[in-house]
mmCIF file of C-alpha atoms in Angstrom:
data_model
loop_
_atom_site.group_PDB
_atom_site.id
_atom_site.type_symbol
_atom_site.label_atom_id
_atom_site.label_comp_id
_atom_site.label_asym_id
_atom_site.label_seq_id
_atom_site.Cartn_x
_atom_site.Cartn_y
_atom_site.Cartn_z
ATOM 1 C CA MET G 267 0.000 0.000 0.000
ATOM 2 C CA ALA G 268 2.840 2.365 0.850
ATOM 3 C CA SER G 269 4.481 1.776 -2.520
ATOM 4 C CA LEU G 270 1.138 2.330 -4.256
ATOM 5 C CA ARG G 271 0.692 5.644 -2.454
ATOM 6 C CA ARG G 272 4.194 6.665 -3.536
ATOM 7 C CA VAL G 273 3.346 5.857 -7.161
ATOM 8 C CA LYS G 274 0.156 7.945 -6.914
ATOM 9 C CA VAL G 275 2.027 10.873 -5.350
ATOM 10 C CA LEU G 276 4.777 10.736 -7.987
ATOM 11 C CA LEU G 277 2.188 10.622 -10.778
ATOM 12 C CA VAL G 278 0.336 13.630 -9.378
ATOM 13 C CA LEU G 279 3.596 15.572 -8.936
ATOM 14 C CA ASN G 280 4.612 14.744 -12.511
ATOM 15 C CA LEU G 281 1.249 15.928 -13.857
ATOM 16 C CA ILE G 282 1.518 19.165 -11.829
ATOM 17 C CA ALA G 283 5.043 19.705 -13.134
ATOM 18 C CA VAL G 284 3.950 19.167 -16.733
ATOM 19 C CA ALA G 285 0.946 21.463 -16.223
ATOM 20 C CA GLY G 286 3.194 24.152 -14.777
ATOM 21 C CA PHE G 287 5.601 23.768 -17.668
ATOM 22 C CA VAL G 288 2.791 24.092 -20.220
ATOM 23 C CA LEU G 289 1.418 27.189 -18.485
ATOM 24 C CA PHE G 290 4.930 28.642 -18.332
ATOM 25 C CA LEU G 291 5.294 28.161 -22.091
ATOM 26 C CA ALA G 292 1.875 29.690 -22.614
ATOM 27 C CA LYS G 293 2.978 32.888 -20.859
ATOM 28 C CA CYS G 294 6.441 33.094 -22.366
ATOM 29 C CA ARG G 295 5.960 32.285 -26.046
ATOM 30 C CA PRO G 296 3.364 31.590 -28.696
ATOM 31 C CA ILE G 297 1.948 28.073 -28.960
ATOM 32 C CA THR G 298 1.745 26.552 -32.427
ATOM 33 C CA THR G 299 -1.537 24.733 -32.910
ATOM 34 C CA LYS G 300 -2.931 22.885 -35.869
ATOM 35 C CA SER G 301 -5.989 24.143 -37.698
ATOM 36 C CA GLY G 302 -7.057 21.955 -40.599
ATOM 37 C CA ASP G 303 -3.948 21.393 -42.739
ATOM 38 C CA SER G 304 -2.235 24.652 -41.751
ATOM 39 C CA PHE G 305 -0.602 25.944 -38.599
ATOM 40 C CA HIS G 306 -1.023 29.298 -36.931
ATOM 41 C CA ASP G 307 0.375 30.986 -33.827
ATOM 42 C CA VAL G 308 -1.768 31.614 -30.792
ATOM 43 C CA HIS G 309 -0.412 34.482 -28.703
ATOM 44 C CA PRO G 310 -1.466 33.820 -25.101
ATOM 45 C CA ARG G 311 -1.331 37.429 -23.870
ATOM 46 C CA ALA G 312 -3.517 38.741 -26.672
ATOM 47 C CA GLU G 313 -5.779 35.716 -26.238
ATOM 48 C CA VAL G 314 -6.246 36.381 -22.531
ATOM 49 C CA ALA G 315 -7.007 40.042 -23.185
ATOM 50 C CA ASN G 316 -9.703 39.052 -25.646
ATOM 51 C CA LEU G 317 -11.077 36.444 -23.234
ATOM 52 C CA THR G 318 -11.456 38.987 -20.461
ATOM 53 C CA ALA G 319 -13.609 41.081 -22.741
ATOM 54 C CA HIS G 320 -15.806 38.112 -23.595
ATOM 55 C CA GLY G 321 -16.418 37.046 -19.991
ATOM 56 C CA GLY G 322 -15.880 33.996 -17.781
ATOM 57 C CA SER G 323 -17.187 31.375 -20.207
ATOM 58 C CA SER G 324 -14.450 32.249 -22.710
ATOM 59 C CA ILE G 325 -11.816 31.988 -19.981
ATOM 60 C CA GLN G 326 -13.179 28.566 -19.106
ATOM 61 C CA ASP G 327 -12.904 27.551 -22.772
ATOM 62 C CA ALA G 328 -9.290 28.679 -22.799
ATOM 63 C CA VAL G 329 -8.494 26.656 -19.675
ATOM 64 C CA LEU G 330 -10.132 23.591 -21.220
ATOM 65 C CA LYS G 331 -8.085 24.142 -24.351
ATOM 66 C CA ARG G 332 -4.876 24.242 -22.301
ATOM 67 C CA LEU G 333 -5.925 21.099 -20.429
ATOM 68 C CA SER G 334 -6.618 19.291 -23.687
ATOM 69 C CA LEU G 335 -3.066 20.093 -24.790
ATOM 70 C CA LEU G 336 -1.755 18.691 -21.498
ATOM 71 C CA GLU G 337 -3.969 15.616 -21.869
ATOM 72 C CA ASP G 338 -2.568 15.040 -25.344
ATOM 73 C CA ILE G 339 1.002 15.197 -24.013
ATOM 74 C CA VAL G 340 0.223 12.664 -21.268
ATOM 75 C CA TYR G 341 -1.671 10.396 -23.693
ATOM 76 C CA ARG G 342 1.269 10.290 -26.104
ATOM 77 C CA GLN G 343 3.521 9.214 -23.244
ATOM 78 C CA LEU G 344 1.119 6.456 -22.152
ATOM 79 C CA ASN G 345 0.400 5.390 -25.722
ATOM 80 C CA GLY G 346 3.891 3.953 -25.990
ATOM 81 C CA LEU G 347 3.118 1.349 -23.343
ATOM 82 C CA SER G 348 0.927 -0.714 -25.675
ATOM 83 C CA LYS G 349 3.515 -0.685 -28.462
ATOM 84 C CA SER G 350 5.933 -2.745 -26.380
ATOM 85 C CA LEU G 351 3.225 -5.430 -26.214
ATOM 86 C CA GLY G 352 2.609 -5.302 -29.948
ATOM 87 C CA LEU G 353 -0.817 -3.692 -29.409
ATOM 88 C CA ILE G 354 -2.500 -0.524 -30.661
ATOM 89 C CA GLU G 355 -4.287 2.390 -28.982
ATOM 90 C CA GLY G 356 -6.520 5.118 -30.412
ATOM 91 C CA TYR G 357 -10.045 5.251 -31.825
ATOM 92 C CA GLY G 358 -9.382 4.363 -35.476
ATOM 93 C CA GLY G 359 -7.961 1.394 -37.339
ATOM 94 C CA ARG G 360 -9.479 -1.985 -38.081
ATOM 95 C CA GLY G 361 -12.888 -2.694 -36.607
ATOM 96 C CA LYS G 362 -13.584 1.021 -36.048
ATOM 97 C CA GLY G 363 -17.231 1.699 -35.329
ATOM 98 C CA GLY G 364 -17.842 -1.961 -34.535
ATOM 99 C CA LEU G 365 -17.528 -2.919 -38.205
ATOM 100 C CA PRO G 366 -16.067 -6.307 -39.218
ATOM 101 C CA ALA G 367 -12.270 -6.346 -39.185
ATOM 102 C CA THR G 368 -10.317 -8.293 -41.791
ATOM 103 C CA LEU G 369 -6.934 -9.919 -42.312
ATOM 104 C CA SER G 370 -4.840 -10.330 -45.442
ATOM 105 C CA PRO G 371 -4.478 -13.881 -46.866
ATOM 106 C CA GLU G 372 -1.002 -14.117 -45.301
ATOM 107 C CA GLU G 373 -2.341 -12.988 -41.928
ATOM 108 C CA GLU G 374 -5.256 -15.428 -42.173
ATOM 109 C CA GLU G 375 -2.781 -18.295 -42.271
ATOM 110 C CA LYS G 376 -0.989 -17.026 -39.155
ATOM 111 C CA ALA G 377 -4.306 -16.610 -37.333
ATOM 112 C CA LYS G 378 -5.405 -20.259 -37.540
ATOM 113 C CA GLY G 379 -3.466 -21.569 -34.526
ATOM 114 C CA PRO G 380 -4.456 -18.804 -32.070
ATOM 115 C CA HIS G 381 -8.082 -19.014 -33.253
ATOM 116 C CA GLU G 382 -8.288 -22.688 -32.316
ATOM 117 C CA LYS G 383 -6.569 -22.017 -28.991
ATOM 118 C CA TYR G 384 -8.838 -19.231 -27.730
ATOM 119 C CA GLY G 385 -12.095 -19.912 -29.567
ATOM 120 C CA TYR G 386 -11.955 -16.474 -31.196
ATOM 121 C CA ASN G 387 -9.619 -14.716 -33.604
ATOM 122 C CA SER G 388 -7.003 -13.512 -31.123
ATOM 123 C CA TYR G 389 -4.515 -12.731 -33.907
ATOM 124 C CA LEU G 390 -7.015 -10.299 -35.414
ATOM 125 C CA SER G 391 -7.692 -8.869 -31.957
ATOM 126 C CA GLU G 392 -4.065 -7.740 -31.776
ATOM 127 C CA LYS G 393 -4.606 -5.691 -34.957
ATOM 128 C CA ILE G 394 -7.646 -3.887 -33.494
ATOM 129 C CA SER G 395 -7.145 -0.837 -31.277
ATOM 130 C CA LEU G 396 -7.663 -1.210 -27.539
ATOM 131 C CA ASP G 397 -9.781 1.966 -27.761
ATOM 132 C CA ARG G 398 -11.776 1.293 -30.905
ATOM 133 C CA SER G 399 -15.080 3.101 -31.254
ATOM 134 C CA ILE G 400 -18.249 0.988 -31.189
ATOM 135 C CA PRO G 401 -21.849 1.890 -32.056
ATOM 136 C CA ASP G 402 -24.356 3.145 -29.492
ATOM 137 C CA TYR G 403 -27.423 0.947 -29.967
ATOM 138 C CA ARG G 404 -29.445 2.375 -27.090
ATOM 139 C CA PRO G 405 -33.035 3.380 -27.890
ATOM 140 C CA THR G 406 -33.423 7.156 -28.300
ATOM 141 C CA LYS G 407 -35.422 7.445 -25.083
ATOM 142 C CA CYS G 408 -32.601 5.801 -23.101
ATOM 143 C CA LYS G 409 -30.184 8.452 -24.382
ATOM 144 C CA GLU G 410 -32.531 11.210 -23.199
ATOM 145 C CA LEU G 411 -32.811 10.000 -19.593
ATOM 146 C CA LYS G 412 -31.128 12.115 -16.905
ATOM 147 C CA TYR G 413 -29.513 10.769 -13.735
ATOM 148 C CA GLY G 414 -28.482 12.330 -10.448
ATOM 149 C CA LYS G 415 -24.915 13.230 -9.578
ATOM 150 C CA ASP G 416 -24.994 11.194 -6.352
ATOM 151 C CA LEU G 417 -24.972 7.708 -7.879
ATOM 152 C CA PRO G 418 -22.898 5.087 -6.018
ATOM 153 C CA GLN G 419 -19.499 4.000 -7.302
ATOM 154 C CA ILE G 420 -18.921 0.627 -8.922
ATOM 155 C CA SER G 421 -16.051 -1.839 -8.749
ATOM 156 C CA ILE G 422 -15.795 -3.673 -12.088
ATOM 157 C CA ILE G 423 -14.504 -7.231 -11.705
ATOM 158 C CA PHE G 424 -13.162 -9.224 -14.657
ATOM 159 C CA ILE G 425 -12.534 -12.959 -14.285
ATOM 160 C CA PHE G 426 -10.127 -14.635 -16.700
ATOM 161 C CA VAL G 427 -8.051 -17.732 -17.265
ATOM 162 C CA ASN G 428 -5.696 -17.945 -20.264
ATOM 163 C CA GLU G 429 -7.569 -15.209 -22.123
ATOM 164 C CA ALA G 430 -5.792 -13.326 -24.943
ATOM 165 C CA LEU G 431 -3.979 -10.284 -23.529
ATOM 166 C CA SER G 432 -5.345 -7.916 -26.186
ATOM 167 C CA VAL G 433 -8.928 -8.923 -25.374
ATOM 168 C CA ILE G 434 -8.434 -8.407 -21.627
ATOM 169 C CA LEU G 435 -6.874 -4.979 -22.160
ATOM 170 C CA ARG G 436 -9.605 -3.932 -24.603
ATOM 171 C CA SER G 437 -12.134 -4.806 -21.893
ATOM 172 C CA VAL G 438 -10.223 -2.627 -19.416
ATOM 173 C CA HIS G 439 -9.787 0.294 -21.838
ATOM 174 C CA SER G 440 -13.442 0.109 -22.821
ATOM 175 C CA ALA G 441 -14.570 0.167 -19.183
ATOM 176 C CA VAL G 442 -12.396 3.211 -18.428
ATOM 177 C CA ASN G 443 -13.366 5.022 -21.651
ATOM 178 C CA HIS G 444 -17.117 4.561 -21.205
ATOM 179 C CA THR G 445 -17.630 4.787 -17.439
ATOM 180 C CA PRO G 446 -17.790 8.303 -15.918
ATOM 181 C CA GLY G 447 -14.686 8.792 -13.784
ATOM 182 C CA HIS G 448 -16.611 9.742 -10.644
ATOM 183 C CA LEU G 449 -18.597 6.484 -10.830
ATOM 184 C CA LEU G 450 -15.703 4.076 -11.439
ATOM 185 C CA LYS G 451 -14.123 3.121 -8.127
ATOM 186 C CA GLU G 452 -11.719 0.512 -9.518
ATOM 187 C CA ILE G 453 -11.230 -2.365 -11.928
ATOM 188 C CA ILE G 454 -10.200 -5.725 -10.492
ATOM 189 C CA LEU G 455 -8.667 -8.406 -12.712
ATOM 190 C CA VAL G 456 -8.960 -11.875 -11.175
ATOM 191 C CA ASP G 457 -6.547 -14.358 -12.752
ATOM 192 C CA ASP G 458 -7.809 -17.868 -12.027
ATOM 193 C CA ASN G 459 -4.328 -19.412 -12.226
ATOM 194 C CA SER G 460 -3.492 -18.785 -15.899
ATOM 195 C CA ASP G 461 -0.528 -20.473 -17.563
ATOM 196 C CA GLU G 462 0.219 -17.815 -20.189
ATOM 197 C CA GLU G 463 3.373 -15.807 -19.484
ATOM 198 C CA GLU G 464 1.981 -12.629 -21.101
ATOM 199 C CA LEU G 465 -0.768 -12.612 -18.470
ATOM 200 C CA LYS G 466 1.753 -12.380 -15.646
ATOM 201 C CA ALA G 467 4.438 -9.650 -15.561
ATOM 202 C CA PRO G 468 3.521 -7.972 -18.917
ATOM 203 C CA LEU G 469 -0.144 -7.567 -17.920
ATOM 204 C CA GLU G 470 0.655 -6.348 -14.430
ATOM 205 C CA GLU G 471 3.328 -3.888 -15.550
ATOM 206 C CA TYR G 472 1.034 -2.445 -18.213
ATOM 207 C CA VAL G 473 -1.982 -1.786 -15.996
ATOM 208 C CA ASN G 474 0.181 -0.459 -13.149
ATOM 209 C CA LYS G 475 1.767 2.125 -15.461
ATOM 210 C CA ARG G 476 -1.282 2.886 -17.602
ATOM 211 C CA TYR G 477 -3.854 3.032 -14.783
ATOM 212 C CA PRO G 478 -1.912 3.408 -11.519
ATOM 213 C CA GLY G 479 -4.138 2.843 -8.498
ATOM 214 C CA LEU G 480 -7.227 2.210 -10.642
ATOM 215 C CA VAL G 481 -6.630 -1.373 -11.805
ATOM 216 C CA LYS G 482 -5.822 -4.162 -9.346
ATOM 217 C CA VAL G 483 -4.721 -7.703 -10.186
ATOM 218 C CA VAL G 484 -5.782 -10.615 -7.944
ATOM 219 C CA ARG G 485 -4.148 -13.985 -8.629
ATOM 220 C CA ASN G 486 -5.486 -17.318 -7.455
ATOM 221 C CA GLN G 487 -2.780 -19.802 -6.515
ATOM 222 C CA LYS G 488 -4.848 -22.676 -7.905
ATOM 223 C CA ARG G 489 -7.730 -22.972 -10.349
ATOM 224 C CA GLU G 490 -10.840 -22.078 -8.331
ATOM 225 C CA GLY G 491 -13.508 -21.886 -11.030
ATOM 226 C CA LEU G 492 -15.794 -19.022 -12.013
ATOM 227 C CA ILE G 493 -17.847 -18.547 -8.853
ATOM 228 C CA ARG G 494 -15.020 -18.771 -6.311
ATOM 229 C CA ALA G 495 -12.915 -16.502 -8.544
ATOM 230 C CA ARG G 496 -15.744 -13.960 -8.487
ATOM 231 C CA ILE G 497 -15.835 -14.164 -4.703
ATOM 232 C CA GLU G 498 -12.096 -13.404 -4.579
ATOM 233 C CA GLY G 499 -12.728 -10.339 -6.710
ATOM 234 C CA TRP G 500 -15.598 -9.289 -4.450
ATOM 235 C CA LYS G 501 -13.327 -9.589 -1.379
ATOM 236 C CA ALA G 502 -10.846 -7.178 -2.976
ATOM 237 C CA ALA G 503 -13.512 -4.671 -4.055
ATOM 238 C CA THR G 504 -14.016 -1.388 -2.200
ATOM 239 C CA GLY G 505 -16.822 0.143 -4.282
ATOM 240 C CA GLN G 506 -20.400 0.390 -3.031
ATOM 241 C CA ILE G 507 -21.556 -1.794 -5.931
ATOM 242 C CA THR G 508 -19.762 -4.672 -7.659
ATOM 243 C CA GLY G 509 -20.208 -5.657 -11.289
ATOM 244 C CA PHE G 510 -18.969 -9.016 -12.577
ATOM 245 C CA PHE G 511 -18.001 -9.389 -16.237
ATOM 246 C CA ASP G 512 -16.202 -11.768 -18.547
ATOM 247 C CA ALA G 513 -12.850 -10.377 -19.651
ATOM 248 C CA HIS G 514 -13.889 -10.306 -23.332
ATOM 249 C CA VAL G 515 -16.405 -7.458 -23.383
ATOM 250 C CA GLU G 516 -16.677 -3.889 -24.658
ATOM 251 C CA PHE G 517 -18.806 -1.245 -22.943
ATOM 252 C CA THR G 518 -20.890 1.403 -24.683
ATOM 253 C CA ALA G 519 -21.581 4.958 -23.555
ATOM 254 C CA GLY G 520 -24.198 5.372 -20.828
ATOM 255 C CA TRP G 521 -24.122 1.775 -19.619
ATOM 256 C CA ALA G 522 -23.364 2.541 -15.973
ATOM 257 C CA GLU G 523 -25.882 5.219 -14.969
ATOM 258 C CA PRO G 524 -29.109 3.182 -15.406
ATOM 259 C CA VAL G 525 -27.544 0.183 -13.662
ATOM 260 C CA LEU G 526 -26.384 2.205 -10.660
ATOM 261 C CA SER G 527 -29.628 4.165 -10.496
ATOM 262 C CA ARG G 528 -31.736 1.009 -10.299
ATOM 263 C CA ILE G 529 -29.605 -0.427 -7.493
ATOM 264 C CA GLN G 530 -29.616 2.897 -5.675
ATOM 265 C CA GLU G 531 -33.435 2.682 -5.623
ATOM 266 C CA ASN G 532 -33.339 -0.829 -4.154
ATOM 267 C CA ARG G 533 -30.081 -2.373 -2.939
ATOM 268 C CA LYS G 534 -31.532 -5.900 -3.253
ATOM 269 C CA ARG G 535 -31.721 -5.676 -7.030
ATOM 270 C CA VAL G 536 -29.410 -7.674 -9.279
ATOM 271 C CA ILE G 537 -29.131 -5.903 -12.650
ATOM 272 C CA LEU G 538 -28.129 -7.361 -15.997
ATOM 273 C CA PRO G 539 -27.394 -4.766 -18.704
ATOM 274 C CA SER G 540 -28.607 -5.289 -22.248
ATOM 275 C CA ILE G 541 -26.065 -7.489 -24.026
ATOM 276 C CA ASP G 542 -25.173 -7.292 -27.709
ATOM 277 C CA ASN G 543 -22.750 -9.639 -29.457
ATOM 278 C CA ILE G 544 -19.124 -9.410 -30.595
ATOM 279 C CA LYS G 545 -18.584 -11.927 -33.395
ATOM 280 C CA GLN G 546 -15.693 -14.271 -32.696
ATOM 281 C CA ASP G 547 -14.299 -14.298 -36.245
ATOM 282 C CA ASN G 548 -14.210 -10.616 -37.171
ATOM 283 C CA PHE G 549 -15.092 -8.702 -33.944
ATOM 284 C CA GLU G 550 -18.131 -7.091 -35.533
ATOM 285 C CA VAL G 551 -20.519 -5.671 -32.936
ATOM 286 C CA GLN G 552 -23.946 -7.184 -33.614
ATOM 287 C CA ARG G 553 -27.054 -5.639 -32.086
ATOM 288 C CA TYR G 554 -29.419 -7.947 -30.211
ATOM 289 C CA GLU G 555 -33.059 -6.994 -29.881
ATOM 290 C CA ASN G 556 -34.546 -6.072 -26.493
ATOM 291 C CA SER G 557 -34.922 -9.191 -24.403
ATOM 292 C CA ALA G 558 -34.883 -10.551 -20.895
ATOM 293 C CA HIS G 559 -32.360 -13.184 -19.844
ATOM 294 C CA GLY G 560 -32.988 -16.542 -18.240
ATOM 295 C CA TYR G 561 -32.055 -20.211 -18.276
ATOM 296 C CA SER G 562 -33.496 -23.394 -19.705
ATOM 297 C CA TRP G 563 -33.910 -26.483 -17.502
ATOM 298 C CA GLU G 564 -30.511 -27.598 -18.846
ATOM 299 C CA LEU G 565 -29.107 -24.291 -17.507
ATOM 300 C CA TRP G 566 -28.321 -22.886 -20.944
ATOM 301 C CA CYS G 567 -28.553 -19.100 -21.074
ATOM 302 C CA MET G 568 -31.582 -17.933 -23.048
ATOM 303 C CA TYR G 569 -32.799 -14.662 -24.528
ATOM 304 C CA ILE G 570 -36.491 -14.326 -23.643
ATOM 305 C CA SER G 571 -38.985 -12.025 -25.337
ATOM 306 C CA PRO G 572 -40.224 -9.348 -22.910
ATOM 307 C CA PRO G 573 -43.727 -9.894 -21.438
ATOM 308 C CA LYS G 574 -46.804 -8.372 -23.073
ATOM 309 C CA ASP G 575 -47.235 -5.613 -20.486
ATOM 310 C CA TRP G 576 -43.705 -4.366 -21.281
ATOM 311 C CA TRP G 577 -44.533 -4.123 -24.991
ATOM 312 C CA ASP G 578 -47.894 -2.508 -24.218
ATOM 313 C CA ALA G 579 -46.182 0.264 -22.230
ATOM 314 C CA GLY G 580 -44.417 1.374 -25.422
ATOM 315 C CA ASP G 581 -41.334 2.607 -23.547
ATOM 316 C CA PRO G 582 -38.086 0.832 -24.553
ATOM 317 C CA SER G 583 -36.222 2.498 -21.675
ATOM 318 C CA LEU G 584 -38.199 0.543 -19.062
ATOM 319 C CA PRO G 585 -36.424 -2.371 -17.340
ATOM 320 C CA ILE G 586 -37.452 -5.924 -18.229
ATOM 321 C CA ARG G 587 -38.014 -8.306 -15.334
#
């Protein structure tokens, strides 16, 4: 814990130092910024004088602009971490927008072995960005709903055993990218005694540097199975609410607020978000229609059509029991 606190303190001090340096440059010399395909100089002193005349909102815009420059500097530093693992960050590239990703004929041949090993195209996964954009399939009314600022925080728990590293990290990136910062307490990765070397030191070093203090790794000393592994994750969690997920998922915008709101209303509720599909061969995001979830007598997971009274209400934002 002491070492973790030291890492946090050093990170904060580094960010403050960089921020101070950027502000120092802003006062002492023009900043060159890109506009379309050309560059122009922004003179901070003249800019501030103009902002004062336009009021506080313009000053706020200027501060946000400076912060975005700082954020870009920090992001470029962190972006290098994935390159050492042979992975990609950013919102473009193959599979952007949840569209099918493809491989060349030569790559297809290389992908056969990993595909059989993991049950999905892990070779292709390494060619897809950890931050790729995916479609927002929520009904319009769901996007219009408003939620309070006092929602409880969630601890997201991923369980894995011998999962492809790129798929685990895309799950983590997606959770961070699409969960409001004030609602995400932590992410806990529970390794149920994996054999893969890349899931040991490389995984731990990456998340500790990329998300210091936010992502924790719990390792079982023997194979415990899904339920006991989840319990180990729950023991390590400090959030008011815990969410359990497979380590091969991608989150969409606005997933957390309705879940947390429903539990805030009644702490005894167990909530299952609407689940779409990621195709195993090409990582295309496939929309599933509104449905409830249940099990057959053989305990196979089933998608169940919502009851008649739900359809009669005509409100797709309503929960389905």
